[in-house]
Amino acid sequence: MREHGLSDTKKSLQTTLIHSDYMAPGGFAAFPTAIHHASTVVFPDVAALRSRNWQDKSAYTYGLHGTPTSFTLEARLAELEEGKHCVLAPSGLAAIALADFALLKSGDDVLIPDNVYSPSRELGNWLGRDFGVTARYYDPLIGAGIAGLIQPNTRLIWTEAPGSVSMEVPDLPAICRAAHDKGVPVALDNTWSAGIALRAFDLGVDIVMQALTKYQSGGSDVLMGALITRDTALHRKLEAAHMRLGYGIGMDDAYLVLRNLPTLKLRFAAHDAGARKVAAWLKARPEIDCVLHPALPDCPGHENWKRDFSGAGGLFSIIFNRRYSEEQTDRFVDSLKLFKIGFSWGGPHSLCVPYRMPAMRSNWPHPGQLVRLNIGLEEPDDLIADLEQALRAL
Ligand SMILES: *Cc1c(COP(=O)(O)O)cnc(C)c1O
């Protein structure tokens, strides 16, 4: 057995504090993925330094390009979506921006659904204003009709299934067929399904985006995003932009996502069951005109959900009868006790946010107020009781 503190060559205390001779024994076996922090990666010799390529995932080059912790998370997310490659980004929005900057240049055109996650719309508008890219917004229920919008300079089509406030479920196979006929890749914001309830690549999607901030991390404590692909050439483009933009992620955060992946499917099933129970209860209430939950016929694109999805997320929206003013529905939201007011979703806590839809969407058809609910992991009957008392405050 090697004894501590006995070095072959004598070093000063200060140097010893930096260069220790101790090496932990190999062969440690446990379930958690180790958290490997690094900016500098140490090469055994100059030949290794010269021969390694940052894109080659069989070796390490620099912390920005990954450590065993982030390599493991990338591989596990690719497995989950049945893709081949994955790049990680510091947030879901950063992942969306990464795809845009990787695939679009001045003079190009991008098609974005009109119900898109609103910061993504903000990004599209910025690309239009300052980067010479045209961002055009399409009716999320356009389906095969998207063929008529694709121009020779269209380089990317974004989809989101469903849109995260107004909840329309697009016809993904039809959009993908039309896009591929013209050689345009399709990216999907697949956050709502967590990669559990939708097999995106089987439907023809080329790039799957996940806001890991939501279900994958599951604790309302991490921001992270991912872009997953099957096509290696497409992955190379995303990876090159990732390197050029310097999109590092923290390994402690990667660990938190890895820690919660084993329970993802079970948590998702619980969110799904709770949300359907609450949605069904709300549907029967006279105060509510529409429940925009993809598993209910009220939701535009419900047929697409039935055909393509094997489950539903915990996020849906309700539309109040038009006799209730914004002041009244705000009072409803303020009266909720278990549902907290806040953005994001996918954690154990139920959340709600009122949205002013006419300002967000062109041709919004509903005159009543919209409130979005995220059903957490509380007992659904307790959530229903909370909604019931808040409805009395209307
Ligand atoms: C939250 C969210 C994002 C962005 O994720 P962040 O990590 O918060 O940047 C993108 N798309 C959808 C549908 C989301 O819900």
GROMACS .gro file of C-alpha atoms and ligand atoms in nm:
model
  409
    1MET     CA    1   0.000   0.000   0.000
    2ARG     CA    2   0.124   0.343  -0.098
    3GLU     CA    3   0.162   0.582   0.191
    4HIS     CA    4   0.043   0.938   0.173
    5GLY     CA    5   0.289   1.223   0.187
    6LEU     CA    6   0.588   1.023   0.075
    7SER     CA    7   0.702   1.161  -0.256
    8ASP     CA    8   1.002   1.035  -0.452
    9THR     CA    9   1.132   1.387  -0.506
   10LYS     CA   10   1.120   1.654  -0.244
   11LYS     CA   11   0.878   1.940  -0.324
   12SER     CA   12   0.794   2.254  -0.138
   13LEU     CA   13   0.471   2.263   0.056
   14GLN     CA   14   0.321   2.512  -0.189
   15THR     CA   15   0.397   2.291  -0.491
   16THR     CA   16   0.275   1.984  -0.308
   17LEU     CA   17  -0.058   2.158  -0.254
   18ILE     CA   18  -0.088   2.177  -0.633
   19HIS     CA   19   0.088   1.860  -0.750
   20SER     CA   20  -0.019   1.571  -0.533
   21ASP     CA   21   0.110   1.219  -0.589
   22TYR     CA   22  -0.215   1.067  -0.474
   23MET     CA   23  -0.429   0.883  -0.728
   24ALA     CA   24  -0.759   0.736  -0.612
   25PRO     CA   25  -0.780   0.366  -0.694
   26GLY     CA   26  -0.976   0.272  -1.007
   27GLY     CA   27  -1.267   0.032  -1.012
   28PHE     CA   28  -1.507   0.238  -0.802
   29ALA     CA   29  -1.862   0.127  -0.883
   30ALA     CA   30  -2.177   0.321  -0.793
   31PHE     CA   31  -2.488   0.443  -0.974
   32PRO     CA   32  -2.437   0.819  -1.000
   33THR     CA   33  -2.242   0.961  -1.293
   34ALA     CA   34  -1.930   1.130  -1.157
   35ILE     CA   35  -1.919   1.510  -1.185
   36HIS     CA   36  -1.607   1.589  -1.384
   37HIS     CA   37  -1.532   1.961  -1.375
   38ALA     CA   38  -1.272   2.095  -1.616
   39SER     CA   39  -1.163   2.382  -1.827
   40THR     CA   40  -0.811   2.242  -1.888
   41VAL     CA   41  -0.792   1.882  -1.998
   42VAL     CA   42  -0.446   1.730  -1.945
   43PHE     CA   43  -0.285   1.541  -2.235
   44PRO     CA   44  -0.040   1.259  -2.163
   45ASP     CA   45   0.206   1.379  -2.430
   46VAL     CA   46   0.246   1.611  -2.728
   47ALA     CA   47   0.140   1.339  -2.972
   48ALA     CA   48  -0.195   1.315  -2.792
   49LEU     CA   49  -0.231   1.695  -2.796
   50ARG     CA   50  -0.168   1.703  -3.171
   51SER     CA   51  -0.380   1.404  -3.264
   52ARG     CA   52  -0.700   1.471  -3.071
   53ASN     CA   53  -0.992   1.646  -3.239
   54TRP     CA   54  -1.253   1.827  -3.029
   55GLN     CA   55  -1.530   1.660  -3.235
   56ASP     CA   56  -1.402   1.308  -3.160
   57LYS     CA   57  -1.603   1.187  -2.864
   58SER     CA   58  -1.357   0.907  -2.785
   59ALA     CA   59  -1.114   1.154  -2.626
   60TYR     CA   60  -1.108   1.483  -2.437
   61THR     CA   61  -0.961   1.816  -2.545
   62TYR     CA   62  -1.106   2.107  -2.349
   63GLY     CA   63  -1.379   2.155  -2.093
   64LEU     CA   64  -1.596   2.346  -2.339
   65HIS     CA   65  -1.620   2.036  -2.558
   66GLY     CA   66  -1.711   1.809  -2.272
   67THR     CA   67  -1.607   1.590  -1.984
   68PRO     CA   68  -1.729   1.236  -1.909
   69THR     CA   69  -2.030   1.393  -1.732
   70SER     CA   70  -2.156   1.592  -2.031
   71PHE     CA   71  -2.067   1.314  -2.279
   72THR     CA   72  -2.284   1.081  -2.070
   73LEU     CA   73  -2.575   1.325  -2.063
   74GLU     CA   74  -2.553   1.379  -2.440
   75ALA     CA   75  -2.552   1.005  -2.505
   76ARG     CA   76  -2.842   0.941  -2.272
   77LEU     CA   77  -3.056   1.214  -2.425
   78ALA     CA   78  -2.981   1.080  -2.774
   79GLU     CA   79  -3.089   0.733  -2.653
   80LEU     CA   80  -3.409   0.875  -2.505
   81GLU     CA   81  -3.513   1.041  -2.833
   82GLU     CA   82  -3.378   0.754  -3.047
   83GLY     CA   83  -3.133   0.992  -3.211
   84LYS     CA   84  -2.760   0.953  -3.262
   85HIS     CA   85  -2.605   1.284  -3.161
   86CYS     CA   86  -2.670   1.556  -2.907
   87VAL     CA   87  -2.532   1.899  -2.824
   88LEU     CA   88  -2.607   2.068  -2.493
   89ALA     CA   89  -2.678   2.437  -2.450
   90PRO     CA   90  -2.706   2.660  -2.140
   91SER     CA   91  -3.087   2.688  -2.175
   92GLY     CA   92  -3.368   2.573  -2.400
   93LEU     CA   93  -3.373   2.912  -2.569
   94ALA     CA   94  -2.997   2.891  -2.621
   95ALA     CA   95  -3.052   2.557  -2.799
   96ILE     CA   96  -3.311   2.718  -3.029
   97ALA     CA   97  -3.071   3.004  -3.104
   98LEU     CA   98  -2.792   2.755  -3.169
   99ALA     CA   99  -2.996   2.581  -3.440
  100ASP     CA  100  -3.079   2.918  -3.597
  101PHE     CA  101  -2.719   3.040  -3.601
  102ALA     CA  102  -2.591   2.702  -3.724
  103LEU     CA  103  -2.832   2.675  -4.018
  104LEU     CA  104  -2.920   3.031  -4.122
  105LYS     CA  105  -2.718   3.305  -4.281
  106SER     CA  106  -2.794   3.642  -4.435
  107GLY     CA  107  -3.036   3.602  -4.727
  108ASP     CA  108  -3.194   3.285  -4.586
  109ASP     CA  109  -3.554   3.230  -4.481
  110VAL     CA  110  -3.691   3.045  -4.177
  111LEU     CA  111  -4.051   2.937  -4.115
  112ILE     CA  112  -4.173   2.952  -3.753
  113PRO     CA  113  -4.517   2.853  -3.622
  114ASP     CA  114  -4.733   3.144  -3.510
  115ASN     CA  115  -4.790   2.974  -3.171
  116VAL     CA  116  -4.417   2.937  -3.102
  117TYR     CA  117  -4.264   2.979  -2.755
  118SER     CA  118  -4.258   3.360  -2.748
  119PRO     CA  119  -3.885   3.423  -2.681
  120SER     CA  120  -3.822   3.215  -2.993
  121ARG     CA  121  -4.042   3.457  -3.187
  122GLU     CA  122  -3.842   3.744  -3.040
  123LEU     CA  123  -3.527   3.573  -3.169
  124GLY     CA  124  -3.683   3.527  -3.514
  125ASN     CA  125  -3.768   3.898  -3.526
  126TRP     CA  126  -3.411   3.986  -3.426
  127LEU     CA  127  -3.272   3.764  -3.703
  128GLY     CA  128  -3.496   3.955  -3.941
  129ARG     CA  129  -3.406   4.301  -3.813
  130ASP     CA  130  -3.029   4.269  -3.772
  131PHE     CA  131  -2.906   3.957  -3.953
  132GLY     CA  132  -3.069   3.969  -4.297
  133VAL     CA  133  -3.271   3.652  -4.240
  134THR     CA  134  -3.643   3.655  -4.313
  135ALA     CA  135  -3.845   3.489  -4.036
  136ARG     CA  136  -4.202   3.416  -4.144
  137TYR     CA  137  -4.473   3.290  -3.909
  138TYR     CA  138  -4.720   3.027  -4.028
  139ASP     CA  139  -5.053   2.891  -3.905
  140PRO     CA  140  -4.951   2.598  -3.680
  141LEU     CA  141  -5.234   2.388  -3.830
  142ILE     CA  142  -5.117   2.445  -4.187
  143GLY     CA  143  -5.008   2.081  -4.234
  144ALA     CA  144  -4.920   1.991  -4.595
  145GLY     CA  145  -5.008   2.349  -4.695
  146ILE     CA  146  -4.664   2.453  -4.573
  147ALA     CA  147  -4.538   2.344  -4.918
  148GLY     CA  148  -4.686   2.670  -5.053
  149LEU     CA  149  -4.472   2.879  -4.815
  150ILE     CA  150  -4.137   2.713  -4.882
  151GLN     CA  151  -3.914   2.937  -5.094
  152PRO     CA  152  -3.586   2.851  -5.267
  153ASN     CA  153  -3.403   3.031  -4.980
  154THR     CA  154  -3.596   2.857  -4.696
  155ARG     CA  155  -3.330   2.679  -4.492
  156LEU     CA  156  -3.515   2.572  -4.177
  157ILE     CA  157  -3.870   2.501  -4.062
  158TRP     CA  158  -3.944   2.516  -3.689
  159THR     CA  159  -4.233   2.323  -3.537
  160GLU     CA  160  -4.358   2.303  -3.179
  161ALA     CA  161  -4.591   2.025  -3.065
  162PRO     CA  162  -4.811   2.153  -2.917
  163GLY     CA  163  -4.757   2.531  -2.902
  164SER     CA  164  -4.686   2.602  -2.538
  165VAL     CA  165  -4.971   2.848  -2.466
  166SER     CA  166  -5.242   2.808  -2.731
  167MET     CA  167  -5.171   2.432  -2.755
  168GLU     CA  168  -5.244   2.359  -3.125
  169VAL     CA  169  -5.096   2.023  -3.225
  170PRO     CA  170  -4.939   2.039  -3.573
  171ASP     CA  171  -4.951   1.768  -3.839
  172LEU     CA  172  -4.581   1.687  -3.811
  173PRO     CA  173  -4.560   1.408  -4.073
  174ALA     CA  174  -4.729   1.632  -4.334
  175ILE     CA  175  -4.497   1.925  -4.257
  176CYS     CA  176  -4.190   1.699  -4.267
  177ARG     CA  177  -4.293   1.543  -4.601
  178ALA     CA  178  -4.346   1.884  -4.761
  179ALA     CA  179  -4.016   2.013  -4.619
  180HIS     CA  180  -3.815   1.711  -4.730
  181ASP     CA  181  -3.963   1.731  -5.081
  182LYS     CA  182  -3.782   2.064  -5.101
  183GLY     CA  183  -3.473   1.958  -4.907
  184VAL     CA  184  -3.545   2.171  -4.599
  185PRO     CA  185  -3.472   2.031  -4.249
  186VAL     CA  186  -3.743   2.040  -3.980
  187ALA     CA  187  -3.666   2.123  -3.618
  188LEU     CA  188  -3.915   2.037  -3.344
  189ASP     CA  189  -3.946   2.191  -3.000
  190ASN     CA  190  -4.040   1.862  -2.831
  191THR     CA  191  -4.036   1.992  -2.474
  192TRP     CA  192  -4.403   1.921  -2.394
  193SER     CA  193  -4.370   1.548  -2.464
  194ALA     CA  194  -4.034   1.525  -2.278
  195GLY     CA  195  -3.923   1.286  -2.553
  196ILE     CA  196  -4.145   1.029  -2.377
  197ALA     CA  197  -4.478   1.073  -2.554
  198LEU     CA  198  -4.361   1.149  -2.910
  199ARG     CA  199  -4.117   0.957  -3.133
  200ALA     CA  200  -4.014   1.264  -3.331
  201PHE     CA  201  -3.758   1.108  -3.565
  202ASP     CA  202  -4.008   0.841  -3.673
  203LEU     CA  203  -4.241   1.122  -3.784
  204GLY     CA  204  -3.967   1.270  -4.002
  205VAL     CA  205  -3.826   1.543  -3.775
  206ASP     CA  206  -3.455   1.618  -3.834
  207ILE     CA  207  -3.363   1.812  -3.519
  208VAL     CA  208  -3.526   1.758  -3.181
  209MET     CA  209  -3.494   2.043  -2.934
  210GLN     CA  210  -3.557   1.983  -2.565
  211ALA     CA  211  -3.573   2.241  -2.288
  212LEU     CA  212  -3.417   2.012  -2.024
  213THR     CA  213  -3.516   2.289  -1.783
  214LYS     CA  214  -3.861   2.125  -1.777
  215TYR     CA  215  -3.924   1.753  -1.728
  216GLN     CA  216  -3.572   1.614  -1.769
  217SER     CA  217  -3.429   1.815  -1.481
  218GLY     CA  218  -3.766   1.801  -1.307
  219GLY     CA  219  -3.679   2.018  -1.007
  220SER     CA  220  -3.732   2.379  -1.122
  221ASP     CA  221  -3.365   2.436  -1.042
  222VAL     CA  222  -3.171   2.395  -1.368
  223LEU     CA  223  -3.161   2.574  -1.704
  224MET     CA  224  -3.038   2.363  -1.995
  225GLY     CA  225  -3.128   2.271  -2.352
  226ALA     CA  226  -3.038   2.007  -2.606
  227LEU     CA  227  -3.043   1.955  -2.982
  228ILE     CA  228  -3.063   1.590  -3.086
  229THR     CA  229  -3.012   1.461  -3.440
  230ARG     CA  230  -2.981   1.137  -3.634
  231ASP     CA  231  -2.813   1.294  -3.935
  232THR     CA  232  -2.439   1.326  -3.881
  233ALA     CA  233  -2.389   1.608  -4.135
  234LEU     CA  234  -2.657   1.813  -3.959
  235HIS     CA  235  -2.501   1.739  -3.621
  236ARG     CA  236  -2.162   1.859  -3.751
  237LYS     CA  237  -2.317   2.197  -3.837
  238LEU     CA  238  -2.477   2.231  -3.493
  239GLU     CA  239  -2.156   2.124  -3.326
  240ALA     CA  240  -1.948   2.374  -3.524
  241ALA     CA  241  -2.182   2.659  -3.421
  242HIS     CA  242  -2.170   2.531  -3.063
  243MET     CA  243  -1.790   2.554  -3.067
  244ARG     CA  244  -1.784   2.896  -3.234
  245LEU     CA  245  -2.036   3.042  -2.991
  246GLY     CA  246  -1.867   2.883  -2.689
  247TYR     CA  247  -2.184   2.736  -2.539
  248GLY     CA  248  -2.048   2.574  -2.223
  249ILE     CA  249  -2.272   2.409  -1.964
  250GLY     CA  250  -2.198   2.350  -1.597
  251MET     CA  251  -2.120   1.993  -1.496
  252ASP     CA  252  -2.310   2.025  -1.168
  253ASP     CA  253  -2.617   2.109  -1.376
  254ALA     CA  254  -2.549   1.817  -1.611
  255TYR     CA  255  -2.533   1.595  -1.303
  256LEU     CA  256  -2.870   1.722  -1.179
  257VAL     CA  257  -3.031   1.628  -1.511
  258LEU     CA  258  -2.861   1.287  -1.513
  259ARG     CA  259  -2.975   1.229  -1.156
  260ASN     CA  260  -3.340   1.281  -1.249
  261LEU     CA  261  -3.349   1.095  -1.583
  262PRO     CA  262  -3.427   0.752  -1.432
  263THR     CA  263  -3.759   0.882  -1.297
  264LEU     CA  264  -3.853   1.084  -1.607
  265LYS     CA  265  -4.106   0.839  -1.749
  266LEU     CA  266  -4.277   0.783  -1.413
  267ARG     CA  267  -4.291   1.154  -1.335
  268PHE     CA  268  -4.425   1.227  -1.683
  269ALA     CA  269  -4.699   0.963  -1.641
  270ALA     CA  270  -4.800   1.122  -1.310
  271HIS     CA  271  -4.811   1.472  -1.463
  272ASP     CA  272  -5.016   1.329  -1.751
  273ALA     CA  273  -5.270   1.152  -1.529
  274GLY     CA  274  -5.306   1.453  -1.299
  275ALA     CA  275  -5.346   1.698  -1.588
  276ARG     CA  276  -5.612   1.486  -1.759
  277LYS     CA  277  -5.810   1.457  -1.436
  278VAL     CA  278  -5.795   1.832  -1.370
  279ALA     CA  279  -5.867   1.913  -1.737
  280ALA     CA  280  -6.176   1.689  -1.737
  281TRP     CA  281  -6.302   1.857  -1.420
  282LEU     CA  282  -6.250   2.204  -1.567
  283LYS     CA  283  -6.422   2.100  -1.889
  284ALA     CA  284  -6.742   2.035  -1.693
  285ARG     CA  285  -6.739   2.379  -1.525
  286PRO     CA  286  -6.979   2.647  -1.652
  287GLU     CA  287  -6.716   2.923  -1.608
  288ILE     CA  288  -6.485   2.757  -1.865
  289ASP     CA  289  -6.561   2.765  -2.238
  290CYS     CA  290  -6.267   2.565  -2.369
  291VAL     CA  291  -6.001   2.337  -2.229
  292LEU     CA  292  -5.704   2.347  -2.464
  293HIS     CA  293  -5.554   2.012  -2.366
  294PRO     CA  294  -5.435   1.807  -2.666
  295ALA     CA  295  -5.611   1.493  -2.537
  296LEU     CA  296  -5.949   1.676  -2.541
  297PRO     CA  297  -6.147   1.747  -2.860
  298ASP     CA  298  -6.159   2.123  -2.773
  299CYS     CA  299  -5.792   2.144  -2.864
  300PRO     CA  300  -5.711   2.232  -3.228
  301GLY     CA  301  -5.504   1.947  -3.372
  302HIS     CA  302  -5.649   1.692  -3.127
  303GLU     CA  303  -5.665   1.441  -3.418
  304ASN     CA  304  -5.291   1.482  -3.474
  305TRP     CA  305  -5.228   1.423  -3.104
  306LYS     CA  306  -5.437   1.102  -3.115
  307ARG     CA  307  -5.244   0.974  -3.416
  308ASP     CA  308  -4.889   1.071  -3.315
  309PHE     CA  309  -4.860   1.085  -2.935
  310SER     CA  310  -4.862   0.808  -2.673
  311GLY     CA  311  -4.926   1.043  -2.380
  312ALA     CA  312  -4.968   1.405  -2.278
  313GLY     CA  313  -4.769   1.652  -2.072
  314GLY     CA  314  -4.893   1.835  -1.765
  315LEU     CA  315  -4.930   2.170  -1.940
  316PHE     CA  316  -5.260   2.297  -2.084
  317SER     CA  317  -5.466   2.615  -2.108
  318ILE     CA  318  -5.823   2.709  -2.023
  319ILE     CA  319  -6.041   2.976  -2.176
  320PHE     CA  320  -6.295   3.144  -1.954
  321ASN     CA  321  -6.639   3.240  -2.070
  322ARG     CA  322  -6.635   3.590  -2.219
  323ARG     CA  323  -6.860   3.722  -1.941
  324TYR     CA  324  -6.552   3.721  -1.711
  325SER     CA  325  -6.328   4.026  -1.744
  326GLU     CA  326  -5.949   4.018  -1.718
  327GLU     CA  327  -5.986   4.169  -1.371
  328GLN     CA  328  -6.202   3.874  -1.265
  329THR     CA  329  -5.976   3.605  -1.410
  330ASP     CA  330  -5.673   3.779  -1.254
  331ARG     CA  331  -5.858   3.752  -0.922
  332PHE     CA  332  -5.906   3.381  -0.993
  333VAL     CA  333  -5.529   3.341  -1.047
  334ASP     CA  334  -5.448   3.546  -0.735
  335SER     CA  335  -5.687   3.331  -0.531
  336LEU     CA  336  -5.514   3.002  -0.613
  337LYS     CA  337  -5.309   2.867  -0.324
  338LEU     CA  338  -5.143   2.547  -0.444
  339PHE     CA  339  -5.094   2.677  -0.799
  340LYS     CA  340  -4.812   2.932  -0.786
  341ILE     CA  341  -4.778   3.215  -1.037
  342GLY     CA  342  -4.464   3.162  -1.243
  343PHE     CA  343  -4.309   3.066  -1.575
  344SER     CA  344  -4.160   2.735  -1.679
  345TRP     CA  345  -4.300   2.395  -1.585
  346GLY     CA  346  -4.207   2.027  -1.550
  347GLY     CA  347  -4.128   2.040  -1.179
  348PRO     CA  348  -4.329   1.905  -0.884
  349HIS     CA  349  -4.516   2.234  -0.824
  350SER     CA  350  -4.832   2.332  -1.008
  351LEU     CA  351  -4.811   2.672  -1.177
  352CYS     CA  352  -5.037   2.913  -1.360
  353VAL     CA  353  -4.988   3.215  -1.587
  354PRO     CA  354  -5.255   3.438  -1.748
  355TYR     CA  355  -5.174   3.542  -2.105
  356ARG     CA  356  -5.303   3.831  -2.315
  357MET     CA  357  -5.356   3.633  -2.633
  358PRO     CA  358  -5.467   3.904  -2.879
  359ALA     CA  359  -5.125   4.069  -2.828
  360MET     CA  360  -4.945   3.738  -2.887
  361ARG     CA  361  -5.135   3.592  -3.183
  362SER     CA  362  -5.274   3.718  -3.508
  363ASN     CA  363  -5.643   3.626  -3.558
  364TRP     CA  364  -5.686   3.482  -3.207
  365PRO     CA  365  -6.043   3.346  -3.216
  366HIS     CA  366  -6.144   3.342  -2.846
  367PRO     CA  367  -6.294   3.648  -2.676
  368GLY     CA  368  -6.255   3.496  -2.324
  369GLN     CA  369  -5.944   3.518  -2.104
  370LEU     CA  370  -5.676   3.246  -2.126
  371VAL     CA  371  -5.494   3.102  -1.826
  372ARG     CA  372  -5.223   2.840  -1.866
  373LEU     CA  373  -5.191   2.569  -1.604
  374ASN     CA  374  -4.899   2.339  -1.533
  375ILE     CA  375  -5.009   2.038  -1.332
  376GLY     CA  376  -4.734   1.936  -1.092
  377LEU     CA  377  -4.712   1.622  -0.883
  378GLU     CA  378  -4.955   1.720  -0.607
  379GLU     CA  379  -5.263   1.502  -0.544
  380PRO     CA  380  -5.502   1.597  -0.831
  381ASP     CA  381  -5.803   1.617  -0.597
  382ASP     CA  382  -5.625   1.882  -0.390
  383LEU     CA  383  -5.556   2.081  -0.708
  384ILE     CA  384  -5.923   2.053  -0.806
  385ALA     CA  385  -6.030   2.178  -0.462
  386ASP     CA  386  -5.790   2.472  -0.504
  387LEU     CA  387  -5.937   2.555  -0.847
  388GLU     CA  388  -6.289   2.526  -0.710
  389GLN     CA  389  -6.229   2.779  -0.432
  390ALA     CA  390  -6.056   3.015  -0.676
  391LEU     CA  391  -6.346   2.993  -0.922
  392ARG     CA  392  -6.571   3.120  -0.642
  393ALA     CA  393  -6.354   3.435  -0.632
  394LEU     CA  394  -6.439   3.517  -0.994
  395LIG     C1  395  -3.916   2.662  -2.145
  395LIG     C2  396  -3.926   2.641  -2.289
  395LIG     C3  397  -3.823   2.676  -2.375
  395LIG     C4  398  -3.698   2.745  -2.328
  395LIG     O1  399  -3.630   2.679  -2.226
  395LIG     P1  400  -3.539   2.764  -2.124
  395LIG     O2  401  -3.447   2.660  -2.070
  395LIG     O3  402  -3.630   2.823  -2.023
  395LIG     O4  403  -3.468   2.865  -2.207
  395LIG     C5  404  -3.840   2.652  -2.508
  395LIG     N1  405  -3.951   2.595  -2.556
  395LIG     C6  406  -4.053   2.559  -2.477
  395LIG     C7  407  -4.174   2.496  -2.535
  395LIG     C8  408  -4.044   2.581  -2.341
  395LIG     O5  409  -4.145   2.548  -2.263
   0.00000   0.00000   0.00000
